Short mmCIF file of C-alpha atoms and ligand atoms in Angstrom, two decimals:
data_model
loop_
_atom_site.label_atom_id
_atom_site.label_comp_id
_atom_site.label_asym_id
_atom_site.label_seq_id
_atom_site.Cartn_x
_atom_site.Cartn_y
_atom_site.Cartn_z
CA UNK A 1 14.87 46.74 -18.79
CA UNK A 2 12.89 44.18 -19.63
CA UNK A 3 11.75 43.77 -22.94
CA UNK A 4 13.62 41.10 -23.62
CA UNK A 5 11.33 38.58 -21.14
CA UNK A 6 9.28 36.54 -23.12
CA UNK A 7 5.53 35.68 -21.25
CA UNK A 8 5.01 32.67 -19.66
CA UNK A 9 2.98 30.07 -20.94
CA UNK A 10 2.06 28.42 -17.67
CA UNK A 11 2.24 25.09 -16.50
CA UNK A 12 0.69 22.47 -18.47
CA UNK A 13 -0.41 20.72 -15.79
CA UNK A 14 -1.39 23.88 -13.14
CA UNK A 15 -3.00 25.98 -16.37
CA UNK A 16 -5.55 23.38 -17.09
CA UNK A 17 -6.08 23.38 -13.38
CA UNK A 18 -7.01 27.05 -13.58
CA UNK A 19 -9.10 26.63 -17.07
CA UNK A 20 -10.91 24.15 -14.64
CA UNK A 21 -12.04 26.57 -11.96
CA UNK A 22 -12.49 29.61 -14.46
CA UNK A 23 -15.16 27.68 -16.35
CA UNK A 24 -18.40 28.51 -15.01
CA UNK A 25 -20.27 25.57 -16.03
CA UNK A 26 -22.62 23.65 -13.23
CA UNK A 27 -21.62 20.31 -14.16
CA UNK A 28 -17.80 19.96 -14.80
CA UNK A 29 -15.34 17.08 -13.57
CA UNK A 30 -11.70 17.79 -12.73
CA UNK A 31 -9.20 15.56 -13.35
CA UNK A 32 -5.58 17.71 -14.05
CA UNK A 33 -3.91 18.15 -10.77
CA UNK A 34 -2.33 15.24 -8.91
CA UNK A 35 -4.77 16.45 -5.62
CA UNK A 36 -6.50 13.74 -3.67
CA UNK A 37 -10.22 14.53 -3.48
CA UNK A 38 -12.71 12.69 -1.26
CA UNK A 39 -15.82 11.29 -2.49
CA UNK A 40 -17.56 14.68 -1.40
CA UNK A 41 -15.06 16.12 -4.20
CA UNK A 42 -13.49 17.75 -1.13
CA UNK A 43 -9.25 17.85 -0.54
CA UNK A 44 -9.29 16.10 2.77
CA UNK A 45 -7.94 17.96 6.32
CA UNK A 46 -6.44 14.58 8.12
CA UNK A 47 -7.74 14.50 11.60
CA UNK A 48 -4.19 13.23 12.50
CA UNK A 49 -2.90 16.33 11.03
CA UNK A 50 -5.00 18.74 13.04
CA UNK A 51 -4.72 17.05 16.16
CA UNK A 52 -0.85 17.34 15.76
CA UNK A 53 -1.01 20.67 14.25
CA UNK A 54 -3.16 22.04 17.20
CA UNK A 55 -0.87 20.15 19.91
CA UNK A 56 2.02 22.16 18.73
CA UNK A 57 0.20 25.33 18.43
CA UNK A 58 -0.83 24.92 21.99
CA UNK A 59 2.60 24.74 23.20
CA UNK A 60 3.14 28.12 22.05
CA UNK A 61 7.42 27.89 21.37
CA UNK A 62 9.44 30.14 19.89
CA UNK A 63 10.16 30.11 16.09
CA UNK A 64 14.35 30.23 15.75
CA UNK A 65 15.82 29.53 12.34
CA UNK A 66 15.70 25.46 12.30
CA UNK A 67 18.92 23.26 11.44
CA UNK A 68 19.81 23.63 7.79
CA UNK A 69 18.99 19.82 7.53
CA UNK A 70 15.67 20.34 9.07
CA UNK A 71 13.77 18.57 12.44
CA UNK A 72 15.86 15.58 14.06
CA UNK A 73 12.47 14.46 14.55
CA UNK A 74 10.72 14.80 10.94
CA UNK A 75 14.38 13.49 9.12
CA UNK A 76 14.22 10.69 11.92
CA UNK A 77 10.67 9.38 11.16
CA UNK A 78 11.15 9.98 6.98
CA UNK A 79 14.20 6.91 7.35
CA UNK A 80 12.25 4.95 9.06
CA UNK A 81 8.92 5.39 6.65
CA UNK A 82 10.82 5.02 3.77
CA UNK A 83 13.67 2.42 4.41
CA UNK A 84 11.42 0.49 7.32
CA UNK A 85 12.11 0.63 10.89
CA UNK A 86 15.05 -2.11 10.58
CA UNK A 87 16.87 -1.70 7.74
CA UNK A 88 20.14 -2.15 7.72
CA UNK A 89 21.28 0.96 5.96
CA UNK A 90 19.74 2.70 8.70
CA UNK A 91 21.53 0.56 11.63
CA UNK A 92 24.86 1.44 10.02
CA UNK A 93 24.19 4.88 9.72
CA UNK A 94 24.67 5.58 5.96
CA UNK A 95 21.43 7.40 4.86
CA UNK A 96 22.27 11.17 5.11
CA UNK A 97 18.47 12.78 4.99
CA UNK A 98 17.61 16.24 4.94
CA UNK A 99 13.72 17.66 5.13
CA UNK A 100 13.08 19.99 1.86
CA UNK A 101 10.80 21.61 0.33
CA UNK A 102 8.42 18.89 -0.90
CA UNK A 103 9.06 16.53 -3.14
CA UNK A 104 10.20 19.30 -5.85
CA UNK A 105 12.76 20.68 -3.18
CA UNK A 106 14.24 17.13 -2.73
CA UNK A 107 14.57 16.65 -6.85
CA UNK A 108 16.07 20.25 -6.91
CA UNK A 109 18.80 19.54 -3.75
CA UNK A 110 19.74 16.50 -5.28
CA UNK A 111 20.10 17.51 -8.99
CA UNK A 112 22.33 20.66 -7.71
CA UNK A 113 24.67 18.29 -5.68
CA UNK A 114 24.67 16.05 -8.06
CA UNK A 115 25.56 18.59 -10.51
CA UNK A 116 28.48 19.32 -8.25
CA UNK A 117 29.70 16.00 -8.02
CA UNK A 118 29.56 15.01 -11.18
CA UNK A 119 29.40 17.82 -13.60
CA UNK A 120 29.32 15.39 -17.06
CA UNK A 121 26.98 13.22 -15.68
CA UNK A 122 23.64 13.56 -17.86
CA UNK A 123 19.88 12.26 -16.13
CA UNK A 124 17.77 9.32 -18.00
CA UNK A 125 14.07 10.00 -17.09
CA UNK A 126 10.63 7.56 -18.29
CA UNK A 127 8.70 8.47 -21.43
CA UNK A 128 6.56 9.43 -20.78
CA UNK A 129 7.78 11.76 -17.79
CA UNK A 130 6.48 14.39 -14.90
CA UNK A 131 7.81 17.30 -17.29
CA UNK A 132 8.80 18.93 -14.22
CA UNK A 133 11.44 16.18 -14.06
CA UNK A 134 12.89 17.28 -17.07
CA UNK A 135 13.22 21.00 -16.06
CA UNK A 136 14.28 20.49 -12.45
CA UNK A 137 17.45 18.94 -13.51
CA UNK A 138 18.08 20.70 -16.93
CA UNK A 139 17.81 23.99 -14.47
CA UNK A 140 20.11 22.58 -12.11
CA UNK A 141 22.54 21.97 -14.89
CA UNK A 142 21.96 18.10 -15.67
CA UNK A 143 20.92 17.51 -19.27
CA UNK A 144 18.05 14.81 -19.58
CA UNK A 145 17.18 12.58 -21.97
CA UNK A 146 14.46 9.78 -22.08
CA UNK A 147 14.87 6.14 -21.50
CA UNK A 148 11.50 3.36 -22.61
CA UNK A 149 8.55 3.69 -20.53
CA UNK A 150 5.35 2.97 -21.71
CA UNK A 151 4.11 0.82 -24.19
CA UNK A 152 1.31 2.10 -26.39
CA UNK A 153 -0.11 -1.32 -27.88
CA UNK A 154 -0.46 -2.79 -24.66
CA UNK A 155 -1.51 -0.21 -22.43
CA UNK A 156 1.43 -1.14 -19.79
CA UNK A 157 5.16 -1.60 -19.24
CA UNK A 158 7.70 -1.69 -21.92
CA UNK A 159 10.05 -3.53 -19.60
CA UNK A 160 12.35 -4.97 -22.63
CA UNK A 161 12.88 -1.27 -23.51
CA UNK A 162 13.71 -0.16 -21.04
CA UNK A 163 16.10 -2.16 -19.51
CA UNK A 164 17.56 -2.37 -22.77
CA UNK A 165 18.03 1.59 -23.32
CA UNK A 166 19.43 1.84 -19.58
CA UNK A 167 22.06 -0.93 -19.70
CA UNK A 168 23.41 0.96 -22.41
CA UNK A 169 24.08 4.18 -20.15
CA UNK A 170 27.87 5.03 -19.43
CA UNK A 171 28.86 4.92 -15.76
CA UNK A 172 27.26 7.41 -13.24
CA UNK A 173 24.84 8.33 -15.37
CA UNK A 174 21.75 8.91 -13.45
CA UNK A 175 18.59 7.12 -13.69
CA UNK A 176 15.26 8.98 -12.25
CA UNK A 177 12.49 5.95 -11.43
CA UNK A 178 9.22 5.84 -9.85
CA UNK A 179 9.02 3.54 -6.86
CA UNK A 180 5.45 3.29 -7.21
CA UNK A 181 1.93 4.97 -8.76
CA UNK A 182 4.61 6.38 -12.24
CA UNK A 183 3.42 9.80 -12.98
CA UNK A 184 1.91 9.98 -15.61
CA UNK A 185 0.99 5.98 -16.31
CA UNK A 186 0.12 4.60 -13.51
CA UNK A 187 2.40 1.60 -14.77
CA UNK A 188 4.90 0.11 -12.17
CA UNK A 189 7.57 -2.05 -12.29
CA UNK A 190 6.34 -5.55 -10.65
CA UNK A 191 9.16 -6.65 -7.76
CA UNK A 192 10.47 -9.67 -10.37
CA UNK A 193 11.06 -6.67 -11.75
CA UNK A 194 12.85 -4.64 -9.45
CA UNK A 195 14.36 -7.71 -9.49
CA UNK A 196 15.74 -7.65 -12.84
CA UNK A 197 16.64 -3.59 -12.82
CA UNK A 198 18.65 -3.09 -9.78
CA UNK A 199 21.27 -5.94 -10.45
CA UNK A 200 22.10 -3.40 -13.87
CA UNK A 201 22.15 -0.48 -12.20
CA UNK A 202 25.22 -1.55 -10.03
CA UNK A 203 26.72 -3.41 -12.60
CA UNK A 204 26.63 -0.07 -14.82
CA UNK A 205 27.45 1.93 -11.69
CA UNK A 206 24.92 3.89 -12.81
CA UNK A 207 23.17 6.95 -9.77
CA UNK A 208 19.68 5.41 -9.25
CA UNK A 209 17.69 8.73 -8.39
CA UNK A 210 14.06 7.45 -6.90
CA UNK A 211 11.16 9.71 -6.94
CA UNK A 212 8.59 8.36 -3.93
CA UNK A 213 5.87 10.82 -4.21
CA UNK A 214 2.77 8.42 -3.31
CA UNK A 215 3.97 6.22 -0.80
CA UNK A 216 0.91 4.46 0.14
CA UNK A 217 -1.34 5.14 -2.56
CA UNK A 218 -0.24 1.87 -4.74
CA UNK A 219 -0.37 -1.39 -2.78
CA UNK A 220 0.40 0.15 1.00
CA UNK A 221 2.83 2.16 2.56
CA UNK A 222 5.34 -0.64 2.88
CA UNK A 223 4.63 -2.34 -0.47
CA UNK A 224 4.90 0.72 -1.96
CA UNK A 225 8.70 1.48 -0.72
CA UNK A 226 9.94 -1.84 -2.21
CA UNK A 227 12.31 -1.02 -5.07
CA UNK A 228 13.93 1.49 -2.43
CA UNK A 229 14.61 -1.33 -0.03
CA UNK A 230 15.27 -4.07 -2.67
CA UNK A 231 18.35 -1.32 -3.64
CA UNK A 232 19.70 -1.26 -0.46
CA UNK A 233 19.40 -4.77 0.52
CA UNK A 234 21.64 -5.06 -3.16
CA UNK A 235 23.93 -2.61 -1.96
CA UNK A 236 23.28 0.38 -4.23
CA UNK A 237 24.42 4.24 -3.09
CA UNK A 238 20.91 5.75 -4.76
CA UNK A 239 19.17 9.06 -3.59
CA UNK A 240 15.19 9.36 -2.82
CA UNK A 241 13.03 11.98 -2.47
CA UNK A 242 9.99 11.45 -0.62
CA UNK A 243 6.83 13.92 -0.55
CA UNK A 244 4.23 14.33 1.79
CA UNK A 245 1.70 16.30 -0.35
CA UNK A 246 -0.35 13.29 -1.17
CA UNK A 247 -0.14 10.78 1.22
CA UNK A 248 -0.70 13.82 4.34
CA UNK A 249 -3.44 16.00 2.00
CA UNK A 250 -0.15 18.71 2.67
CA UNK A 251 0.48 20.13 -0.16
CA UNK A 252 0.62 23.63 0.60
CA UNK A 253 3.02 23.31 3.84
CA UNK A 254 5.89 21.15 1.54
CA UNK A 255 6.64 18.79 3.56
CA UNK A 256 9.12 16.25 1.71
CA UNK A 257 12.91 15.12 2.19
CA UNK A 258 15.89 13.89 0.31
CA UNK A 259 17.89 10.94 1.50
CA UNK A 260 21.34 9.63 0.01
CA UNK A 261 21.89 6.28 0.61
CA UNK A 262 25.79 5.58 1.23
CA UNK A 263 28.67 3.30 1.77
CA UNK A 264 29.76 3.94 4.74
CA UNK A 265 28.56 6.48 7.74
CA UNK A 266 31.85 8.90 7.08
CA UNK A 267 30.77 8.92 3.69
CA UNK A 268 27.46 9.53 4.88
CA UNK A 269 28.22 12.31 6.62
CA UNK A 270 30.25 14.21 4.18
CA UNK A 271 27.43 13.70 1.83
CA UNK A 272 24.99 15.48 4.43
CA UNK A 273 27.01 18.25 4.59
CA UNK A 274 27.24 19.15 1.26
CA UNK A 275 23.11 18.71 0.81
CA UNK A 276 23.39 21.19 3.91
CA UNK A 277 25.96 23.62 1.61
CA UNK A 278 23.20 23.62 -1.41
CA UNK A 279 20.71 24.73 0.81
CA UNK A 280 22.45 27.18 2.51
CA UNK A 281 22.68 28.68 -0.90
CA UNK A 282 19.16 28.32 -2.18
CA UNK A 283 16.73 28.89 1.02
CA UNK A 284 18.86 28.28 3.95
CA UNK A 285 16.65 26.16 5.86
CA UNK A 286 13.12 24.54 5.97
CA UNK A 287 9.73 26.14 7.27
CA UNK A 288 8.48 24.68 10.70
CA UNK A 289 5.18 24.24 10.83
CA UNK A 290 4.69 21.30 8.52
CA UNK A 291 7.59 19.65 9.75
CA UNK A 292 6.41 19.66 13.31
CA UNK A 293 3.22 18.78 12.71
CA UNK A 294 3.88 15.35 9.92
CA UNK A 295 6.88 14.35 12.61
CA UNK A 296 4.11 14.79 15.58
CA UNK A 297 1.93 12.39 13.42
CA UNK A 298 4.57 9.76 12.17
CA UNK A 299 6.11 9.75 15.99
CA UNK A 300 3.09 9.49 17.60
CA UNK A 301 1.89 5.06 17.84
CA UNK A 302 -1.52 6.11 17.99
CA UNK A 303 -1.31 9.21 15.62
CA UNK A 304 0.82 6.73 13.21
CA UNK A 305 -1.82 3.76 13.26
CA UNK A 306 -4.51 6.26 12.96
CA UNK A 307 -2.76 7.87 9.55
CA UNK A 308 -2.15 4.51 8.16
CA UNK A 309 -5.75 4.16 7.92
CA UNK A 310 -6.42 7.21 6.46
CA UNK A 311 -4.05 6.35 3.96
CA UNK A 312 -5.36 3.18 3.47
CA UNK A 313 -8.95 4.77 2.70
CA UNK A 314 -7.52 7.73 0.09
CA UNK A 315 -5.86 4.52 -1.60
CA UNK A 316 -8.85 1.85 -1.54
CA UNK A 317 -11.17 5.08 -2.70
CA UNK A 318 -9.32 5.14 -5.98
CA UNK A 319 -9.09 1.64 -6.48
CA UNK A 320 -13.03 2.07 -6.35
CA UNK A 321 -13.26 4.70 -8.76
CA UNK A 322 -11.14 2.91 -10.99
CA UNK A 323 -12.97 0.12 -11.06
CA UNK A 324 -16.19 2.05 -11.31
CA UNK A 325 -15.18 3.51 -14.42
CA UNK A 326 -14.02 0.37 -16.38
CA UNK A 327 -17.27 -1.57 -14.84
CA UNK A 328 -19.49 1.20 -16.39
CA UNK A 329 -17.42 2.44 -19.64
CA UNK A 330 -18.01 -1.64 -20.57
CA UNK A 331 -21.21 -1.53 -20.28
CA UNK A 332 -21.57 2.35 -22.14
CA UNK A 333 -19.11 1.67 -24.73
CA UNK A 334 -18.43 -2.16 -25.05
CA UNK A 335 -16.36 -1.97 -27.50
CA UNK A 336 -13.84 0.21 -26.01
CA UNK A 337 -11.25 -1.19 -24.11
CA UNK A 338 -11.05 0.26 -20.68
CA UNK A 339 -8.78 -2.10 -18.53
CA UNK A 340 -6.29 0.42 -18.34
CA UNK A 341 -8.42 1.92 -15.38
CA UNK A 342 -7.98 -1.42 -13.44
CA UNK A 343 -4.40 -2.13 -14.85
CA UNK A 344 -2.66 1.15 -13.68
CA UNK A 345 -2.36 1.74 -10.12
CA UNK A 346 -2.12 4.82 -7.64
CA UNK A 347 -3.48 8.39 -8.36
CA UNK A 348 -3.20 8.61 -12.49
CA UNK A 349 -4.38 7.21 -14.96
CA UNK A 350 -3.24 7.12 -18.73
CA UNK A 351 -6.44 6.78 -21.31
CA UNK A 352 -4.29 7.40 -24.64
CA UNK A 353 -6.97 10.17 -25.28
CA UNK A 354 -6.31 12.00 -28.61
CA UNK A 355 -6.06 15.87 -28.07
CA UNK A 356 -9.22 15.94 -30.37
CA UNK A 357 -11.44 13.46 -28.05
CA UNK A 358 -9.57 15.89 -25.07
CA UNK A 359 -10.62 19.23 -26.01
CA UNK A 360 -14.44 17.59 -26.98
CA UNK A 361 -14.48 16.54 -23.66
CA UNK A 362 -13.12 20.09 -22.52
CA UNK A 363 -15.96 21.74 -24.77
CA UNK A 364 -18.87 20.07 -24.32
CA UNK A 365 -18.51 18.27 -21.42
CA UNK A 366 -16.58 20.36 -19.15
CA UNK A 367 -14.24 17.52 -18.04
CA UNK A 368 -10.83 18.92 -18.05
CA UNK A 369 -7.28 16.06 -18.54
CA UNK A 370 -4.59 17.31 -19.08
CA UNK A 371 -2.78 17.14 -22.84
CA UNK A 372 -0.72 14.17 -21.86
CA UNK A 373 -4.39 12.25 -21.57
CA UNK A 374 -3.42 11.66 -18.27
CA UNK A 375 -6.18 11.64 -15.74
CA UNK A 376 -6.20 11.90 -11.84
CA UNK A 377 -8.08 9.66 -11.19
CA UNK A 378 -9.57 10.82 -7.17
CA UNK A 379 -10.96 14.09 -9.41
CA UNK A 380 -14.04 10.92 -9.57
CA UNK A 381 -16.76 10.77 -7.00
CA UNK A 382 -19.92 8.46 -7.03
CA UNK A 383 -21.75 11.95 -7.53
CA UNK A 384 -20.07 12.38 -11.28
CA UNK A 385 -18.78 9.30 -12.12
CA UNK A 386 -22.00 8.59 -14.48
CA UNK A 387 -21.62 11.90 -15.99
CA UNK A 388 -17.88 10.95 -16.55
CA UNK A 389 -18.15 7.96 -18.03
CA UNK A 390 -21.32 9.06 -20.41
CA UNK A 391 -18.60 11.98 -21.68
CA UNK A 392 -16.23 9.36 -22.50
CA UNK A 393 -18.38 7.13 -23.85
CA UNK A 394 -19.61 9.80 -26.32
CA UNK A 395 -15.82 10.72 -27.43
CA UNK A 396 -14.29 7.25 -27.62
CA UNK A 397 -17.87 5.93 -29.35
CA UNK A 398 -17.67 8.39 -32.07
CA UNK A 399 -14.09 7.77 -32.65
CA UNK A 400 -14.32 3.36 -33.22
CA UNK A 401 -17.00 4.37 -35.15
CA UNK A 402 -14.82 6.59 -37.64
CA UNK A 403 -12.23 4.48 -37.41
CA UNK A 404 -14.31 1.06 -38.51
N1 KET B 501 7.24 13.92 -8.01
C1 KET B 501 6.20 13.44 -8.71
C2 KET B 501 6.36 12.16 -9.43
C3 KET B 501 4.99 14.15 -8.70
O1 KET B 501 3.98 13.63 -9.37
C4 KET B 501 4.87 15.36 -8.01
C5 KET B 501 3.64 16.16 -8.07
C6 KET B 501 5.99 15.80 -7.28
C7 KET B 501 7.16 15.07 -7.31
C8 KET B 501 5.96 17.07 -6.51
O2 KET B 501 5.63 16.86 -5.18
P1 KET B 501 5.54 18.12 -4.18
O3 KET B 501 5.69 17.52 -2.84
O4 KET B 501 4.24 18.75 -4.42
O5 KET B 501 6.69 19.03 -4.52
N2 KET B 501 2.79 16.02 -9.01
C9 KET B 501 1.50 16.69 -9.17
C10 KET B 501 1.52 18.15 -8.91
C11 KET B 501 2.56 18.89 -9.69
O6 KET B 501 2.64 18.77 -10.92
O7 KET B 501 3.34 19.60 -9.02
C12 KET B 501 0.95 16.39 -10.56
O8 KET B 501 1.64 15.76 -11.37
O9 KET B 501 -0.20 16.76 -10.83
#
């Protein structure tokens, strides 16, 4: 029956993940997966999440189905996280937001109503991209293609480019962006500009489709969220999805949400409804657990204030490492240019890396990036951030001396 099913390869990014723990070397470093890791190379349990997981538990309810949408609560506190506590969007009722399956289950919601509503429209994502980008919308039916990202000669943004290559899109095309920390640069638009981007994206009428999944780990939790408000101060309708796996240490319980910014709150609500219809057909409605326990933390004052810090120390602990590395790659390898470490922002990092310095590092070093060169960057600890950079410098050392 069937034959015909051809083996899967994997995930680039999850396989190397895997190679990672299979390898039975002492000393290894891993940097693949986007997981926050504290400086005792440990993935953090947020004492605001298990006081608010255990304060439900105690309470000992019953477990009915929960609202298609998801917890008044959790949808409730996501708004005002992501939008700020007075935006006007919000006052007028025209965000229709739905709690999904993390991040991914926002991105897959959205593409499939999308899909729906406009079944020509075709998706414009950064190169480079979060493949999964590419094949959550090509399997909900949108074809993707790739607008100017990154520029290779100077290690940052190739703002011309892109504006350029989306200004040229036909109406209600849609446009995926990263509101902060890109995936896989860690290159971000600066808010002059935001500044400059949003005005074309009305003009072109084009469906702004914002990806938030490390809200908090670039410049703060607010900073962070400001192309999302700069669109709605400028009017836009745009979606967001918003995850929780990074900025709560939550990935396994998927806590994330989609929100639809509208024009009006009828509009609004016809919108929610059909978000409500897409999940009804894929998983009906969202797990409990997480939900209760990120909307017990984000309602909370003293819970709230509490995360914020925690945030605030997962954030400034890459920011460290960062600047660890390019302080000590200068003085291993002076000739190599390492700013990028200190130029990028948020959890990756993009080194350029040629597959040949990657798999030496693989090989002999047992530091495992993934193929894109990309590097997550809280994978560093003081404890192996010598033996990092002496791996590095050995690879990129060898190669400016070829190359002279
Ligand atoms: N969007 C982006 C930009 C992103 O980097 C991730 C995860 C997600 C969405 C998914 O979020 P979640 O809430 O887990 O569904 N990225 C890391 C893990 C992965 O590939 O799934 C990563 O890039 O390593």
């Amino acid at each position: 029956m069937f034959d015909h099913i051809a083996a899967y390869g994997g995930d680039p990014i999850f396989r190397l993940g895997e190679a990672f723990h299979a390898d039975p070397r002492d000393k290894k470093v891993n940097l693949t997966v986007g997981l926050y890791y504290d400086d005792a190379g440990k993935i953090p349990l947020l004492n605001t999440i298990e006081v608010a997981e255990k304060a439900w538990a105690d309470q000992r309810k019953p477990r009915p189905y929960l609202p298609i949408e998801g917890l008044a609560a959790y949808r409730a506190a996501v708004q005002k996280l992501v939008f700020g506590a007075d935006s006007a969007a919000l006052a007028e009722g025209r965000v229709a937001t739905i709690q999904t399956l993390g991040g991914t289950g926002a991105l897959k919601v959205g593409g499939d109503f999308l899909h729906a509503a406009y079944p020509d429209a075709e998706m414009w994502i950064s190169d480079p991209a979060w493949d999964n980008h590419h094949a959550i919308f090509q399997g909900a039916g949108v074809p993707t293609h790739s607008y100017r990202y990154y520029d290779t000669q100077t290690q940052g943004l190739d703002f011309d480019g892109m504006l350029e290559d989306i200004s040229q899109l036909a109406p209600h095309s849609i446009v995926l962006l990263h509101p902060c920390c890109h995936n896989p640069t860690g290159v971000d638009l600066s808010p002059e500009q935001w500044l400059k981007l949003i005005p074309v994206l009305a003009e072109k009428q084009l469906i702004a489709f914002v990806d938030m999944a490390y809200q908090g780990f670039g410049k703060g939790l607010d900073e962070d969220a400001f192309a999302i408000r700069a669109m709605v101060e400028a009017g836009l309708t745009f979606f967001v999805a918003n995850s929780f796996s990074k900025n709560f240490s939550y990935y396994a319980e998927r806590c994330g949400a989609l929100s639809v910014v509208c024009s009006t709150p009828d509009e609004a609500s016809r919108v929610l409804g059909q978000l409500k219809a897409v999940v009804r057909r894929i998983y009906s409605n969202p797990p409990l657990h997480g939900g209760e326990a990120v909307s017990g933390v984000l309602n909370s004052p003293s819970l709230f204030t509490e995360w914020v810090a925690e945030v605030t120390s997962m954030r400034e602990r890459i920011a460290a490492m960062r600047q660890a590395a390019h302080q000590k790659l200068r003085v291993k390898a002076p000739d190599y240019d390492s700013s990028y470490f200190v130029k990028q922002q948020g959890m990756f990092c993009y080194t350029g890396l040629s597959q040949a310095q990657l798999q030496r590092l693989r090989d002999e070093f047992g530091v495992y990036i993934i193929d894109s060169g990309r590097i997550s960057v809280p994978g560093l600890n003081t404890e192996n951030i010598d033996y990092f950079v002496e791996a590095m410098a050995a690879v990129v050392t060898s190669s400016v001396a070829e190359s002279a």
